[in-house]
Coordinates of C-alpha atoms in Angstrom, one line a residue:
X1 CA 0.0 0.0 -0.1
X2 CA 2.8 2.4 0.9
X3 CA 4.6 1.6 -2.3
X4 CA 1.5 2.2 -4.4
X5 CA 0.8 5.5 -2.6
X6 CA 4.4 6.6 -3.2
X7 CA 4.1 5.6 -6.9
X8 CA 0.9 7.7 -7.1
X9 CA 2.7 10.7 -5.9
X10 CA 5.5 10.3 -8.6
X11 CA 3.6 9.1 -11.5
X12 CA 1.7 11.4 -13.7
X13 CA -1.9 10.3 -13.1
X14 CA -1.1 6.7 -14.1
X15 CA -1.8 5.4 -10.6
X16 CA -4.4 7.0 -8.3
X17 CA -3.5 7.8 -4.7
X18 CA -6.9 6.2 -3.8
X19 CA -5.6 2.8 -5.0
X20 CA -2.7 3.0 -2.4
X21 CA -5.1 4.1 0.3
X22 CA -7.4 1.2 -0.3
X23 CA -4.5 -1.2 -0.4
X24 CA -3.3 0.2 2.9
X25 CA -6.7 -0.3 4.4
X26 CA -7.0 -3.9 3.1
X27 CA -3.5 -4.7 4.2
X28 CA -4.4 -3.5 7.7
X29 CA -7.4 -5.7 7.9
X30 CA -6.3 -8.8 6.1
X31 CA -2.6 -8.9 6.3
X32 CA 0.2 -8.9 3.7
X33 CA -0.5 -12.4 1.9
X34 CA -4.3 -11.7 1.5
X35 CA -3.6 -8.2 0.4
X36 CA -1.1 -9.5 -2.2
X37 CA -3.7 -12.1 -3.4
X38 CA -6.3 -9.3 -3.6
X39 CA -4.0 -7.1 -5.7
X40 CA -3.2 -10.1 -8.0
X41 CA -6.9 -11.1 -8.4
X42 CA -7.8 -7.4 -9.0
X43 CA -5.1 -7.1 -11.7
X44 CA -6.3 -10.4 -13.3
X45 CA -9.9 -9.2 -13.5
X46 CA -9.0 -5.8 -14.7
X47 CA -7.0 -7.4 -17.5
X48 CA -9.9 -9.6 -18.5
X49 CA -12.2 -6.5 -18.6
X50 CA -9.6 -4.4 -20.5
X51 CA -9.3 -7.3 -23.2
X52 CA -13.0 -7.4 -23.4
X53 CA -13.3 -3.6 -23.8
X54 CA -10.7 -3.8 -26.7
X55 CA -12.3 -6.7 -28.4
X56 CA -15.7 -5.1 -28.3
X57 CA -14.3 -1.8 -29.5
X58 CA -15.6 -0.1 -26.3
X59 CA -12.0 1.0 -25.4
X60 CA -8.5 1.2 -26.7
X61 CA -5.1 0.6 -25.1
X62 CA -5.2 4.3 -24.0
X63 CA -8.5 3.9 -22.1
X64 CA -8.1 4.5 -18.4
X65 CA -9.8 1.9 -16.2
X66 CA -10.3 2.6 -12.5
X67 CA -8.6 0.0 -10.4
X68 CA -10.5 0.3 -7.1
X69 CA -13.6 -1.7 -8.2
X70 CA -11.3 -4.5 -9.2
X71 CA -9.3 -4.3 -6.1
X72 CA -12.6 -4.5 -4.1
X73 CA -13.5 -7.7 -6.0
X74 CA -10.1 -9.2 -5.3
X75 CA -10.4 -8.3 -1.6
X76 CA -13.8 -10.0 -1.4
X77 CA -12.5 -13.1 -3.1
X78 CA -9.3 -13.2 -1.0
X79 CA -11.3 -12.8 2.2
X80 CA -13.0 -16.1 1.5
X81 CA -9.9 -18.0 0.3
X82 CA -8.0 -20.0 2.9

């Protein structure tokens, strides 16, 4: 979470500071391993969504996709995985 927040401060609107804040909150509640799992699941789901958007011509490689909804999905899934 801290790394993502720092990345948000130094990147030019590529990563939002809210992403880092959500990761910090999830990390505090669920621990490092589950937070890492949540981030990986969120990235996987976001990738599938992005590919779907490109294939259906709803977006391009330049289309910005907010990460927080996908991080939320990853957090919910990782909360139920042992």
